[in-house]
Coordinates of N, CA and C in Angstrom, one line a residue:
M196 N 46.8 -58.9 36.7 CA 47.8 -57.9 36.5 C 48.4 -58.1 35.1
D197 N 49.1 -57.1 34.6 CA 49.7 -57.1 33.3 C 50.7 -58.2 33.1
G198 N 51.3 -58.7 34.2 CA 52.2 -59.8 34.2 C 51.7 -61.0 33.5
G199 N 50.4 -61.2 33.5 CA 49.8 -62.4 32.8 C 49.9 -62.3 31.3
R200 N 50.2 -61.2 30.8 CA 50.3 -61.0 29.3 C 51.6 -61.5 28.7
H201 N 52.6 -61.8 29.6 CA 53.9 -62.2 29.1 C 53.9 -63.7 29.1
A202 N 54.4 -64.2 27.9 CA 54.4 -65.6 27.7 C 55.4 -66.3 28.7
S203 N 55.0 -67.5 29.2 CA 55.9 -68.2 30.1 C 57.2 -68.6 29.5
G204 N 57.3 -68.7 28.2 CA 58.5 -69.1 27.6 C 59.5 -68.0 27.4
G205 N 59.2 -66.8 27.8 CA 60.1 -65.7 27.7 C 61.2 -65.7 28.8
E206 N 62.1 -64.7 28.8 CA 63.1 -64.6 29.7 C 62.6 -64.4 31.2
T207 N 61.5 -63.7 31.3 CA 61.0 -63.4 32.6 C 59.6 -64.1 32.8
P208 N 59.5 -65.0 33.8 CA 58.2 -65.7 34.0 C 57.1 -64.7 34.4
P209 N 55.8 -65.1 34.0 CA 54.7 -64.2 34.4 C 54.6 -63.8 35.8
R210 N 54.9 -64.7 36.7 CA 54.8 -64.4 38.2 C 55.9 -63.3 38.6
E211 N 57.0 -63.4 37.9 CA 58.0 -62.4 38.2 C 57.6 -61.0 37.7
W212 N 57.0 -61.0 36.5 CA 56.4 -59.7 36.0 C 55.4 -59.2 37.0
A213 N 54.5 -60.0 37.5 CA 53.5 -59.6 38.4 C 54.1 -59.0 39.7
R214 N 55.2 -59.7 40.2 CA 55.9 -59.3 41.4 C 56.5 -57.9 41.2
R215 N 57.1 -57.7 40.0 CA 57.7 -56.4 39.7 C 56.6 -55.3 39.6
I216 N 55.5 -55.6 39.0 CA 54.4 -54.6 38.9 C 53.9 -54.2 40.3
L217 N 53.7 -55.2 41.1 CA 53.1 -55.0 42.4 C 54.1 -54.3 43.4
T218 N 55.4 -54.5 43.2 CA 56.3 -53.9 44.2 C 57.2 -52.8 43.6
G219 N 57.1 -52.5 42.3 CA 58.0 -51.5 41.7 C 57.9 -50.1 42.1
V220 N 56.7 -49.7 42.5 CA 56.5 -48.3 43.0 C 55.5 -48.4 44.1
A221 N 55.5 -47.3 45.0 CA 54.4 -47.3 46.0 C 53.1 -47.2 45.4
A222 N 52.2 -48.0 45.7 CA 50.9 -48.0 45.1 C 49.8 -48.5 46.1
G223 N 48.6 -48.1 45.8 CA 47.4 -48.6 46.6 C 46.6 -49.5 45.7
Y224 N 46.0 -50.5 46.3 CA 45.2 -51.5 45.6 C 43.8 -51.6 46.3
T225 N 42.8 -51.8 45.4 CA 41.5 -52.2 46.0 C 41.1 -53.6 45.4
H226 N 40.4 -54.3 46.1 CA 39.9 -55.6 45.7 C 38.6 -55.8 46.3
L227 N 37.6 -56.1 45.5 CA 36.2 -56.4 46.1 C 35.9 -57.8 45.8
E228 N 35.4 -58.5 46.9 CA 35.1 -59.9 46.7 C 34.0 -60.2 45.6
E229 N 33.2 -59.2 45.4 CA 32.1 -59.3 44.4 C 32.7 -59.4 43.0
G230 N 34.0 -59.0 42.8 CA 34.5 -59.1 41.5 C 35.0 -57.8 40.9
G231 N 35.9 -57.1 41.5 CA 36.5 -55.9 41.0 C 37.7 -55.4 41.7
G232 N 38.4 -54.4 41.2 CA 39.5 -53.9 41.8 C 40.2 -52.8 41.0
G233 N 41.3 -52.3 41.5 CA 42.0 -51.2 40.8 C 43.3 -50.9 41.5
R234 N 44.1 -50.0 40.9 CA 45.4 -49.7 41.4 C 45.6 -48.2 41.3
A235 N 46.2 -47.5 42.3 CA 46.5 -46.1 42.2 C 48.0 -45.9 42.6
V236 N 48.6 -44.9 42.0 CA 50.0 -44.6 42.2 C 50.1 -43.1 42.5
P237 N 50.5 -42.7 43.7 CA 50.6 -41.2 44.0 C 51.9 -40.7 43.3
Q238 N 51.8 -39.5 42.7 CA 52.9 -38.9 42.0 C 52.9 -37.4 42.4
G239 N 53.4 -37.1 43.6 CA 53.3 -35.7 44.0 C 51.9 -35.4 44.3
K240 N 51.4 -34.3 43.7 CA 50.0 -33.8 43.9 C 49.1 -34.6 43.0
W241 N 49.5 -35.5 42.2 CA 48.7 -36.2 41.2 C 48.6 -37.7 41.7
L242 N 47.5 -38.3 41.3 CA 47.2 -39.7 41.6 C 46.9 -40.3 40.2
G243 N 47.7 -41.3 39.8 CA 47.4 -42.1 38.6 C 46.6 -43.3 39.0
I244 N 45.4 -43.5 38.3 CA 44.6 -44.6 38.5 C 44.7 -45.6 37.4
Y245 N 45.0 -46.8 37.7 CA 45.2 -47.9 36.7 C 44.5 -49.1 37.0
C246 N 44.3 -49.9 35.9 CA 43.8 -51.3 36.1 C 42.4 -51.3 36.8
M247 N 41.6 -50.3 36.6 CA 40.2 -50.4 37.1 C 39.5 -51.5 36.3
A248 N 38.8 -52.4 37.1 CA 38.0 -53.4 36.4 C 36.9 -54.0 37.4
V249 N 35.8 -54.3 36.7 CA 34.7 -55.0 37.4 C 34.4 -56.2 36.5
E250 N 34.3 -57.3 37.1 CA 34.0 -58.5 36.4 C 32.6 -58.4 35.8
P251 N 32.4 -58.9 34.6 CA 31.1 -58.8 33.9 C 29.9 -59.1 34.7
H252 N 30.0 -60.2 35.5 CA 28.8 -60.6 36.3 C 28.5 -59.7 37.4
A253 N 29.4 -58.8 37.8 CA 29.2 -57.9 38.9 C 28.9 -56.4 38.5
R254 N 28.8 -56.2 37.2 CA 28.6 -54.8 36.8 C 27.2 -54.2 37.0
R255 N 27.1 -52.9 36.9 CA 25.9 -52.2 37.1 C 25.3 -52.2 38.5
R256 N 26.2 -52.4 39.5 CA 25.8 -52.4 40.9 C 26.6 -51.3 41.7
G257 N 27.3 -50.4 41.1 CA 28.0 -49.4 41.8 C 29.4 -49.8 42.3
L258 N 29.9 -51.0 41.9 CA 31.2 -51.4 42.4 C 32.3 -50.5 41.8
G259 N 32.2 -50.1 40.5 CA 33.2 -49.3 39.9 C 33.3 -48.0 40.7
R260 N 32.2 -47.4 41.0 CA 32.2 -46.1 41.8 C 32.9 -46.3 43.1
S261 N 32.6 -47.5 43.8 CA 33.2 -47.7 45.1 C 34.7 -47.9 45.0
I262 N 35.2 -48.6 43.9 CA 36.6 -48.7 43.7 C 37.2 -47.4 43.5
M263 N 36.6 -46.6 42.6 CA 37.1 -45.3 42.2 C 37.2 -44.4 43.4
R264 N 36.2 -44.3 44.2 CA 36.2 -43.4 45.4 C 37.2 -43.9 46.5
A265 N 37.3 -45.2 46.6 CA 38.3 -45.7 47.6 C 39.8 -45.3 47.1
L266 N 40.0 -45.4 45.8 CA 41.4 -45.1 45.3 C 41.6 -43.6 45.5
L267 N 40.6 -42.8 45.1 CA 40.7 -41.3 45.3 C 40.9 -40.9 46.7
G268 N 40.2 -41.5 47.6 CA 40.4 -41.2 49.1 C 41.8 -41.6 49.6
W269 N 42.2 -42.7 49.1 CA 43.6 -43.2 49.5 C 44.6 -42.2 49.0
G270 N 44.4 -41.7 47.8 CA 45.4 -40.7 47.2 C 45.3 -39.4 47.9
R271 N 44.1 -39.0 48.3 CA 44.0 -37.7 49.1 C 44.8 -37.8 50.4
E272 N 44.7 -39.0 51.0 CA 45.4 -39.2 52.3 C 46.9 -39.1 52.1
R273 N 47.4 -39.2 50.9 CA 48.8 -39.2 50.6 C 49.2 -37.9 49.9
G274 N 48.3 -36.9 49.9 CA 48.6 -35.6 49.4 C 48.2 -35.3 48.0
A275 N 47.6 -36.2 47.3 CA 47.1 -36.0 45.9 C 45.9 -35.1 45.9
A276 N 46.0 -34.0 45.1 CA 44.9 -33.1 44.9 C 44.3 -33.2 43.6
H277 N 44.9 -34.0 42.7 CA 44.4 -34.2 41.3 C 44.5 -35.6 40.9
A278 N 43.8 -36.1 40.0 CA 43.9 -37.5 39.5 C 43.7 -37.6 38.0
Y279 N 44.3 -38.6 37.5 CA 44.1 -38.9 36.0 C 44.0 -40.4 35.8
L280 N 43.5 -40.8 34.7 CA 43.4 -42.2 34.4 C 43.3 -42.3 32.8
V281 N 43.4 -43.5 32.4 CA 43.3 -43.8 30.9 C 42.2 -44.8 30.7
V282 N 41.4 -44.6 29.7 CA 40.3 -45.5 29.4 C 40.2 -45.6 27.9
T283 N 39.8 -46.8 27.4 CA 39.6 -47.0 26.0 C 38.3 -46.3 25.5
E284 N 38.4 -45.7 24.4 CA 37.2 -45.0 23.8 C 36.0 -45.9 23.7
A285 N 36.2 -47.2 23.4 CA 35.1 -48.1 23.3 C 34.4 -48.5 24.6
N286 N 35.0 -48.2 25.7 CA 34.5 -48.6 27.0 C 33.5 -47.6 27.5
A287 N 32.3 -47.6 26.9 CA 31.3 -46.5 27.2 C 30.9 -46.6 28.7
G288 N 30.7 -47.7 29.3 CA 30.3 -47.8 30.7 C 31.3 -47.2 31.6
A289 N 32.6 -47.5 31.4 CA 33.7 -46.9 32.2 C 33.8 -45.4 32.0
R290 N 33.7 -45.0 30.7 CA 33.7 -43.5 30.4 C 32.6 -42.8 31.1
A291 N 31.4 -43.4 31.1 CA 30.2 -42.7 31.8 C 30.5 -42.6 33.3
L292 N 31.0 -43.7 33.9 CA 31.4 -43.6 35.3 C 32.4 -42.5 35.6
Y293 N 33.4 -42.4 34.9 CA 34.5 -41.5 35.1 C 33.9 -40.0 34.9
E294 N 33.1 -39.8 33.9 CA 32.5 -38.5 33.7 C 31.6 -38.1 34.9
R295 N 30.8 -39.1 35.4 CA 30.0 -38.8 36.6 C 30.8 -38.5 37.8
E296 N 32.0 -39.0 37.9 CA 32.9 -38.7 39.0 C 33.8 -37.5 38.8
G297 N 33.5 -36.8 37.7 CA 34.2 -35.5 37.5 C 35.3 -35.5 36.5
F298 N 35.7 -36.6 35.9 CA 36.8 -36.7 35.0 C 36.3 -36.1 33.6
T299 N 37.2 -35.5 32.9 CA 37.0 -35.0 31.5 C 38.1 -35.5 30.6
V300 N 37.9 -35.5 29.3 CA 38.9 -35.9 28.4 C 39.9 -34.8 28.3
A301 N 41.2 -35.2 28.5 CA 42.3 -34.2 28.5 C 43.2 -34.5 27.3
G302 N 43.0 -35.6 26.7 CA 43.9 -36.0 25.5 C 43.5 -37.3 24.9
R303 N 44.0 -37.6 23.8 CA 43.8 -38.9 23.1 C 45.0 -39.5 22.5
Y304 N 45.1 -40.8 22.4 CA 46.2 -41.4 21.7 C 45.7 -42.7 21.2
H305 N 46.5 -43.3 20.3 CA 46.1 -44.6 19.8 C 47.4 -45.4 19.5
Y306 N 47.2 -46.7 19.4 CA 48.3 -47.6 19.1 C 48.3 -47.9 17.6
R307 N 49.5 -48.0 17.1 CA 49.6 -48.4 15.7 C 49.9 -49.9 15.6
V308 N 49.3 -50.6 14.7 CA 49.4 -52.0 14.6 C 49.9 -52.3 13.2
G309 N 51.0 -53.1 13.1 CA 51.5 -53.4 11.8 C 50.6 -54.4 11.1
P310 N 50.8 -54.5 9.8 CA 50.0 -55.5 9.0 C 50.3 -56.9 9.3

């Protein structure tokens, strides 16, 4: 989870960040023993899908599709009729999966990095 990105020397320890992320909002999680998982957050009629990942050794076996469909089904059970997600432009494999599952590009953004 993103909590691991926070240095231990900061005000908030990484485990506390992880706890906050996991308990801050109602969310559904998937975890596959083979090496993958994801998170979904219902927001009214929308479902936000976050943190989709499949470990490199487990890719190209349909695990990403299984994760995606489990999250979408979980969201439908909670009233979500639409879904969105964010993926980096460079992640061609994930973009191809999302397109096969019916997602289209709705917008773009980028991060600015100082010198």
